[in-house]
Amino acid sequence: MESENVLGMMGSVGTASQAAVQKYLNGRKVPQLLVSSAASRFNQPKVFPWTTPNSGDFQVEGRAMGRHIAATRPDAKIALIYPADELGRDFVRGLKAGLGDRAGQIVTEETYETSSPTVDSQLVKLAASGADVFVNGTIGKFTSQSVRKAHELGWKPEQYVTTASASVSLLKPAGVEASNGILALRYMRSVGSPQWADDPAVKDYQALRAEFLPNVDPDDNTGFYGYSSAILMHRILEKCGDDLTRDNLLKVATDLRGWTVPVNLPGITLATRPDDYAIYRTYRLSRYENNDWVGIQDVSAG
């Protein structure tokens, strides 16, 4: 960064790696834009004004989910599982804030370490609670495991997964019977879904992927997410015009209200503003049916 006098950083991946350089970049007033992490530490404009996120903030998502559950299931008995890390704590903080006075309806909580082989023992405890709402805050392989285990146990609560886990590639391995009916608050379309096969943005991405990265799974959203991030950065640079300074780059990147990118579901727009860098504040409640998502209604984090 110093030797080449770069204008800024964009699209870097990972909570731990980006947290490690956050203070350094902010101290030198170098834009650290569109960080690919859902940790709320990347939405602290008063503390780290030069850092902006590109993923839905887990705390904001948790708040939206809590508000929805409180409004639609006022008598719910809630079971909760989440990773014992920064992302998990952010999510739970938001969930309880959204539930408000009903946070006491969480009858049992379990955590897991990302180094653990399975979460089977946690699911047994959660199922034994008799909860009728299951907030499944797992990520990655643990989502597949937990969805499948709940089904094996004969536990049939109303189940929510996070937007980070609302992926066909994670739910499909759990089996159709186990995953049907699962709910999620989403902002991204699934690139492998037949409903988007003729969407112009998806077709453009698939053409580029096939030409330059043919080994990337066409149904994997990671590539589509990265493609959309690059398009967003291109638009930010265009809007900077001839004033391509760090100050102006930050000014443009911190007011994206009303913008959209290819990966967004139709009608879901970016929300970043100068005093709050959360990139999404509205999510689409969706139900998983036969290996695809069906939109139900939009839910706001407030």
C-alpha positions as a Markdown table, in Angstrom:
| # | Residue | x | y | z |
|---|---|---|---|---|
| 1 | Met | 0.0 | 0.0 | 0.0 |
| 2 | Glu | 2.8 | 2.4 | 0.9 |
| 3 | Ser | 5.3 | 1.5 | -1.8 |
| 4 | Glu | 2.8 | 1.7 | -4.6 |
| 5 | Asn | 0.8 | 4.6 | -3.1 |
| 6 | Val | -2.5 | 2.9 | -3.8 |
| 7 | Leu | -5.7 | 4.9 | -3.8 |
| 8 | Gly | -7.6 | 2.4 | -1.6 |
| 9 | Met | -8.4 | -1.2 | -0.9 |
| 10 | Met | -11.6 | -3.0 | -1.9 |
| 11 | Gly | -13.4 | -6.3 | -1.6 |
| 12 | Ser | -10.9 | -7.9 | 0.9 |
| 13 | Val | -12.2 | -11.0 | 2.5 |
| 14 | Gly | -12.4 | -12.2 | 6.1 |
| 15 | Thr | -13.2 | -10.8 | 9.6 |
| 16 | Ala | -9.9 | -11.6 | 11.3 |
| 17 | Ser | -7.6 | -10.5 | 8.4 |
| 18 | Gln | -9.5 | -7.2 | 7.8 |
| 19 | Ala | -9.7 | -6.4 | 11.5 |
| 20 | Ala | -5.9 | -6.8 | 11.7 |
| 21 | Val | -5.3 | -4.0 | 9.2 |
| 22 | Gln | -8.3 | -1.8 | 10.0 |
| 23 | Lys | -6.6 | 0.4 | 12.4 |
| 24 | Tyr | -3.5 | 0.7 | 10.2 |
| 25 | Leu | -5.5 | 1.8 | 7.1 |
| 26 | Asn | -7.7 | 4.2 | 9.0 |
| 27 | Gly | -4.7 | 5.8 | 10.7 |
| 28 | Arg | -3.3 | 6.6 | 7.2 |
| 29 | Lys | -6.8 | 7.6 | 5.8 |
| 30 | Val | -6.7 | 4.9 | 3.2 |
| 31 | Pro | -10.2 | 3.7 | 2.1 |
| 32 | Gln | -10.9 | 0.1 | 3.1 |
| 33 | Leu | -14.0 | -0.4 | 1.0 |
| 34 | Leu | -16.5 | -3.2 | 0.6 |
| 35 | Val | -15.0 | -5.5 | 3.1 |
| 36 | Ser | -16.5 | -9.0 | 2.7 |
| 37 | Ser | -17.5 | -9.7 | 6.3 |
| 38 | Ala | -20.8 | -9.5 | 8.1 |
| 39 | Ala | -19.1 | -8.3 | 11.4 |
| 40 | Ser | -20.5 | -5.1 | 12.7 |
| 41 | Arg | -16.9 | -3.8 | 13.4 |
| 42 | Phe | -16.8 | -2.8 | 9.8 |
| 43 | Asn | -19.8 | -0.5 | 10.3 |
| 44 | Gln | -18.4 | 2.0 | 12.8 |
| 45 | Pro | -18.1 | 5.3 | 11.0 |
| 46 | Lys | -17.3 | 7.2 | 14.1 |
| 47 | Val | -14.4 | 4.9 | 15.1 |
| 48 | Phe | -13.3 | 3.7 | 11.6 |
| 49 | Pro | -14.6 | 6.2 | 9.1 |
| 50 | Trp | -12.4 | 4.8 | 6.3 |
| 51 | Thr | -13.9 | 1.2 | 6.4 |
| 52 | Thr | -17.1 | 0.2 | 4.7 |
| 53 | Pro | -18.7 | -3.3 | 4.5 |
| 54 | Asn | -20.0 | -5.2 | 1.5 |
| 55 | Ser | -21.9 | -7.9 | 3.3 |
| 56 | Gly | -25.1 | -7.6 | 5.3 |
| 57 | Asp | -24.3 | -6.7 | 8.9 |
| 58 | Phe | -25.1 | -9.8 | 11.1 |
| 59 | Gln | -26.3 | -7.5 | 13.9 |
| 60 | Val | -28.7 | -5.6 | 11.5 |
| 61 | Glu | -29.9 | -8.9 | 10.1 |
| 62 | Gly | -30.4 | -10.3 | 13.6 |
| 63 | Arg | -32.4 | -7.3 | 14.6 |
| 64 | Ala | -34.7 | -7.7 | 11.5 |
| 65 | Met | -35.2 | -11.3 | 12.3 |
| 66 | Gly | -36.0 | -10.6 | 15.9 |
| 67 | Arg | -38.5 | -7.9 | 14.9 |
| 68 | His | -40.2 | -10.3 | 12.5 |
| 69 | Ile | -40.4 | -13.2 | 15.0 |
| 70 | Ala | -41.8 | -10.8 | 17.7 |
| 71 | Ala | -44.5 | -9.6 | 15.3 |
| 72 | Thr | -45.6 | -12.9 | 13.9 |
| 73 | Arg | -44.9 | -15.4 | 16.7 |
| 74 | Pro | -45.6 | -13.5 | 19.9 |
| 75 | Asp | -45.9 | -16.7 | 22.0 |
| 76 | Ala | -42.9 | -18.5 | 20.5 |
| 77 | Lys | -40.5 | -20.6 | 22.5 |
| 78 | Ile | -37.2 | -20.0 | 20.8 |
| 79 | Ala | -34.1 | -22.2 | 20.5 |
| 80 | Leu | -30.9 | -20.6 | 19.3 |
| 81 | Ile | -27.5 | -21.8 | 18.1 |
| 82 | Tyr | -24.6 | -19.6 | 16.9 |
| 83 | Pro | -20.8 | -19.7 | 16.5 |
| 84 | Ala | -18.8 | -18.8 | 19.5 |
| 85 | Asp | -17.1 | -15.9 | 17.7 |
| 86 | Glu | -17.5 | -12.3 | 16.8 |
| 87 | Leu | -20.0 | -12.9 | 14.0 |
| 88 | Gly | -22.1 | -15.1 | 16.3 |
| 89 | Arg | -22.1 | -12.5 | 19.1 |
| 90 | Asp | -23.1 | -9.8 | 16.6 |
| 91 | Phe | -26.0 | -11.8 | 15.4 |
| 92 | Val | -27.3 | -12.6 | 18.8 |
| 93 | Arg | -27.0 | -9.0 | 20.0 |
| 94 | Gly | -29.1 | -7.9 | 17.1 |
| 95 | Leu | -31.6 | -10.8 | 17.5 |
| 96 | Lys | -32.3 | -9.9 | 21.1 |
| 97 | Ala | -32.6 | -6.2 | 20.3 |
| 98 | Gly | -35.2 | -7.0 | 17.6 |
| 99 | Leu | -37.1 | -9.3 | 20.0 |
| 100 | Gly | -37.2 | -6.5 | 22.6 |
| 101 | Asp | -39.4 | -7.5 | 25.5 |
| 102 | Arg | -39.7 | -11.0 | 24.0 |
| 103 | Ala | -36.0 | -11.8 | 24.2 |
| 104 | Gly | -36.9 | -13.8 | 27.4 |
| 105 | Gln | -38.7 | -16.3 | 25.1 |
| 106 | Ile | -35.3 | -17.7 | 24.1 |
| 107 | Val | -35.6 | -20.9 | 26.2 |
| 108 | Thr | -32.3 | -22.4 | 25.2 |
| 109 | Glu | -29.0 | -21.3 | 23.6 |
| 110 | Glu | -26.1 | -23.3 | 22.3 |
| 111 | Thr | -22.8 | -22.3 | 20.7 |
| 112 | Tyr | -20.2 | -24.2 | 18.8 |
| 113 | Glu | -16.5 | -23.8 | 17.8 |
| 114 | Thr | -15.8 | -23.5 | 14.1 |
| 115 | Ser | -13.1 | -26.2 | 14.6 |
| 116 | Ser | -15.7 | -28.7 | 15.9 |
| 117 | Pro | -16.5 | -31.7 | 13.6 |
| 118 | Thr | -20.2 | -31.5 | 14.2 |
| 119 | Val | -23.0 | -29.8 | 16.1 |
| 120 | Asp | -25.0 | -32.9 | 16.7 |
| 121 | Ser | -24.8 | -32.8 | 20.5 |
| 122 | Gln | -26.0 | -29.2 | 20.5 |
| 123 | Leu | -29.0 | -30.1 | 18.3 |
| 124 | Val | -30.0 | -32.9 | 20.7 |
| 125 | Lys | -30.1 | -30.4 | 23.5 |
| 126 | Leu | -32.0 | -27.8 | 21.5 |
| 127 | Ala | -34.6 | -30.3 | 20.3 |
| 128 | Ala | -35.2 | -31.5 | 23.9 |
| 129 | Ser | -36.2 | -27.9 | 24.9 |
| 130 | Gly | -39.5 | -28.3 | 23.1 |
| 131 | Ala | -39.0 | -24.9 | 21.3 |
| 132 | Asp | -41.3 | -24.2 | 18.4 |
| 133 | Val | -39.0 | -21.7 | 16.7 |
| 134 | Phe | -35.4 | -22.5 | 15.9 |
| 135 | Val | -33.1 | -19.7 | 15.0 |
| 136 | Asn | -30.3 | -21.6 | 13.3 |
| 137 | Gly | -27.3 | -19.2 | 13.3 |
| 138 | Thr | -24.9 | -21.8 | 12.0 |
| 139 | Ile | -22.6 | -21.1 | 9.0 |
| 140 | Gly | -21.1 | -23.3 | 6.3 |
| 141 | Lys | -21.1 | -27.1 | 6.8 |
| 142 | Phe | -22.7 | -26.7 | 10.2 |
| 143 | Thr | -25.9 | -25.5 | 8.5 |
| 144 | Ser | -26.2 | -28.7 | 6.4 |
| 145 | Gln | -25.5 | -30.8 | 9.6 |
| 146 | Ser | -27.9 | -29.0 | 11.8 |
| 147 | Val | -30.8 | -29.0 | 9.3 |
| 148 | Arg | -30.3 | -32.7 | 8.7 |
| 149 | Lys | -30.0 | -33.5 | 12.4 |
| 150 | Ala | -33.1 | -31.6 | 13.4 |
| 151 | His | -35.0 | -33.7 | 10.8 |
| 152 | Glu | -33.5 | -36.9 | 12.1 |
| 153 | Leu | -34.6 | -36.1 | 15.6 |
| 154 | Gly | -38.1 | -35.5 | 14.4 |
| 155 | Trp | -38.0 | -31.9 | 15.7 |
| 156 | Lys | -40.1 | -29.7 | 13.5 |
| 157 | Pro | -40.0 | -26.1 | 14.7 |
| 158 | Glu | -40.3 | -23.1 | 12.4 |
| 159 | Gln | -36.7 | -22.7 | 11.4 |
| 160 | Tyr | -34.7 | -19.7 | 10.3 |
| 161 | Val | -31.2 | -19.7 | 8.8 |
| 162 | Thr | -29.0 | -16.6 | 8.3 |
| 163 | Thr | -28.6 | -15.0 | 4.8 |
| 164 | Ala | -25.0 | -16.3 | 4.9 |
| 165 | Ser | -26.3 | -19.8 | 5.0 |
| 166 | Ala | -29.4 | -19.4 | 2.7 |
| 167 | Ser | -27.6 | -21.2 | 0.0 |
| 168 | Val | -28.8 | -24.1 | -2.2 |
| 169 | Ser | -25.3 | -25.6 | -1.9 |
| 170 | Leu | -25.7 | -25.8 | 1.9 |
| 171 | Leu | -29.4 | -26.8 | 2.2 |
| 172 | Lys | -29.5 | -29.3 | -0.7 |
| 173 | Pro | -27.1 | -31.8 | 1.1 |
| 174 | Ala | -29.5 | -31.8 | 4.1 |
| 175 | Gly | -32.2 | -33.3 | 1.9 |
| 176 | Val | -35.4 | -32.0 | 0.5 |
| 177 | Glu | -37.6 | -33.3 | 3.4 |
| 178 | Ala | -35.2 | -31.8 | 6.0 |
| 179 | Ser | -34.9 | -28.4 | 4.3 |
| 180 | Asn | -38.4 | -27.7 | 3.0 |
| 181 | Gly | -40.1 | -24.8 | 4.8 |
| 182 | Ile | -37.0 | -23.2 | 6.2 |
| 183 | Leu | -37.1 | -19.4 | 6.3 |
| 184 | Ala | -34.4 | -16.8 | 5.8 |
| 185 | Leu | -34.1 | -13.1 | 5.4 |
| 186 | Arg | -32.2 | -12.7 | 2.2 |
| 187 | Tyr | -30.9 | -9.9 | 0.0 |
| 188 | Met | -29.1 | -12.0 | -2.6 |
| 189 | Arg | -30.5 | -14.0 | -5.5 |
| 190 | Ser | -29.2 | -17.6 | -5.9 |
| 191 | Val | -27.3 | -17.6 | -9.1 |
| 192 | Gly | -28.1 | -21.3 | -9.7 |
| 193 | Ser | -31.8 | -20.9 | -9.3 |
| 194 | Pro | -33.9 | -21.7 | -12.5 |
| 195 | Gln | -36.0 | -18.6 | -11.8 |
| 196 | Trp | -33.0 | -16.3 | -12.7 |
| 197 | Ala | -31.7 | -18.3 | -15.7 |
| 198 | Asp | -32.9 | -15.7 | -18.2 |
| 199 | Asp | -32.1 | -12.7 | -16.0 |
| 200 | Pro | -29.7 | -10.4 | -18.1 |
| 201 | Ala | -27.3 | -9.8 | -15.1 |
| 202 | Val | -27.0 | -13.5 | -14.4 |
| 203 | Lys | -26.5 | -14.4 | -18.1 |
| 204 | Asp | -23.7 | -11.7 | -18.3 |
| 205 | Tyr | -22.0 | -13.2 | -15.3 |
| 206 | Gln | -22.3 | -16.8 | -16.5 |
| 207 | Ala | -20.8 | -15.8 | -19.9 |
| 208 | Leu | -17.9 | -14.1 | -18.2 |
| 209 | Arg | -17.4 | -17.1 | -15.8 |
| 210 | Ala | -17.5 | -19.6 | -18.6 |
| 211 | Glu | -14.9 | -17.8 | -20.6 |
| 212 | Phe | -12.4 | -16.9 | -17.8 |
| 213 | Leu | -13.2 | -19.2 | -14.9 |
| 214 | Pro | -14.8 | -22.3 | -16.3 |
| 215 | Asn | -13.8 | -24.4 | -13.2 |
| 216 | Val | -16.0 | -22.2 | -10.9 |
| 217 | Asp | -19.3 | -24.0 | -10.2 |
| 218 | Pro | -22.0 | -22.1 | -12.1 |
| 219 | Asp | -24.4 | -22.5 | -9.2 |
| 220 | Asp | -22.0 | -21.1 | -6.5 |
| 221 | Asn | -23.0 | -17.7 | -5.3 |
| 222 | Thr | -19.5 | -16.8 | -4.2 |
| 223 | Gly | -18.4 | -16.0 | -7.8 |
| 224 | Phe | -21.6 | -14.0 | -8.5 |
| 225 | Tyr | -21.0 | -12.0 | -5.3 |
| 226 | Gly | -17.5 | -11.2 | -6.3 |
| 227 | Tyr | -18.6 | -10.2 | -9.7 |
| 228 | Ser | -21.2 | -7.9 | -8.3 |
| 229 | Ser | -18.6 | -6.3 | -5.9 |
| 230 | Ala | -16.4 | -5.5 | -8.8 |
| 231 | Ile | -19.3 | -3.9 | -10.7 |
| 232 | Leu | -20.2 | -1.8 | -7.6 |
| 233 | Met | -16.6 | -0.6 | -7.3 |
| 234 | His | -16.5 | 0.3 | -10.9 |
| 235 | Arg | -19.6 | 2.4 | -10.5 |
| 236 | Ile | -18.2 | 4.1 | -7.4 |
| 237 | Leu | -15.0 | 5.0 | -9.4 |
| 238 | Glu | -17.1 | 6.3 | -12.3 |
| 239 | Lys | -19.1 | 8.6 | -9.9 |
| 240 | Cys | -15.8 | 10.0 | -8.5 |
| 241 | Gly | -15.2 | 11.4 | -12.0 |
| 242 | Asp | -12.0 | 13.4 | -12.3 |
| 243 | Asp | -11.8 | 14.0 | -8.5 |
| 244 | Leu | -10.1 | 10.6 | -7.9 |
| 245 | Thr | -8.9 | 11.4 | -4.4 |
| 246 | Arg | -9.2 | 9.3 | -1.2 |
| 247 | Asp | -11.5 | 11.8 | 0.3 |
| 248 | Asn | -13.9 | 11.8 | -2.6 |
| 249 | Leu | -13.7 | 8.0 | -3.0 |
| 250 | Leu | -14.8 | 7.7 | 0.6 |
| 251 | Lys | -17.5 | 10.3 | 0.1 |
| 252 | Val | -19.1 | 8.4 | -2.8 |
| 253 | Ala | -18.7 | 5.0 | -1.2 |
| 254 | Thr | -20.5 | 6.0 | 2.0 |
| 255 | Asp | -23.7 | 7.2 | 0.3 |
| 256 | Leu | -25.0 | 4.3 | -1.9 |
| 257 | Arg | -28.7 | 4.8 | -1.0 |
| 258 | Gly | -30.9 | 3.5 | -3.8 |
| 259 | Trp | -28.1 | 1.7 | -5.7 |
| 260 | Thr | -28.3 | -1.9 | -6.7 |
| 261 | Val | -26.0 | -4.6 | -8.0 |
| 262 | Pro | -26.6 | -7.8 | -10.0 |
| 263 | Val | -26.5 | -10.1 | -6.9 |
| 264 | Asn | -29.4 | -8.2 | -5.2 |
| 265 | Leu | -32.9 | -9.6 | -5.3 |
| 266 | Pro | -35.2 | -7.3 | -7.4 |
| 267 | Gly | -36.4 | -4.4 | -5.3 |
| 268 | Ile | -33.6 | -4.8 | -2.7 |
| 269 | Thr | -31.3 | -1.7 | -2.8 |
| 270 | Leu | -28.2 | -0.6 | -1.0 |
| 271 | Ala | -28.6 | 1.5 | 2.1 |
| 272 | Thr | -25.1 | 2.9 | 3.0 |
| 273 | Arg | -25.2 | 6.5 | 4.2 |
| 274 | Pro | -22.6 | 8.8 | 5.7 |
| 275 | Asp | -23.6 | 8.2 | 9.4 |
| 276 | Asp | -24.4 | 4.4 | 9.1 |
| 277 | Tyr | -22.4 | 2.2 | 6.7 |
| 278 | Ala | -24.8 | -0.8 | 6.9 |
| 279 | Ile | -25.1 | -1.8 | 3.2 |
| 280 | Tyr | -28.6 | -3.5 | 3.7 |
| 281 | Arg | -31.4 | -2.6 | 6.0 |
| 282 | Thr | -34.3 | -4.4 | 4.2 |
| 283 | Tyr | -34.4 | -8.1 | 3.7 |
| 284 | Arg | -36.8 | -10.4 | 1.8 |
| 285 | Leu | -38.3 | -13.1 | 4.0 |
| 286 | Ser | -38.2 | -16.2 | 1.9 |
| 287 | Arg | -39.2 | -19.9 | 2.2 |
| 288 | Tyr | -37.1 | -22.8 | 0.9 |
| 289 | Glu | -39.2 | -25.2 | -1.2 |
| 290 | Asn | -37.9 | -28.0 | -3.3 |
| 291 | Asn | -34.3 | -26.7 | -3.5 |
| 292 | Asp | -35.2 | -23.1 | -4.3 |
| 293 | Trp | -36.3 | -20.0 | -2.5 |
| 294 | Val | -39.7 | -18.4 | -2.8 |
| 295 | Gly | -40.0 | -14.7 | -1.7 |
| 296 | Ile | -42.8 | -13.9 | 0.8 |
| 297 | Gln | -42.4 | -10.3 | 2.1 |
| 298 | Asp | -39.9 | -7.6 | 2.8 |
| 299 | Val | -38.7 | -7.2 | 6.4 |
| 300 | Ser | -37.0 | -4.0 | 7.7 |
| 301 | Ala | -34.4 | -3.9 | 10.5 |
| 302 | Gly | -35.8 | -0.5 | 11.5 |
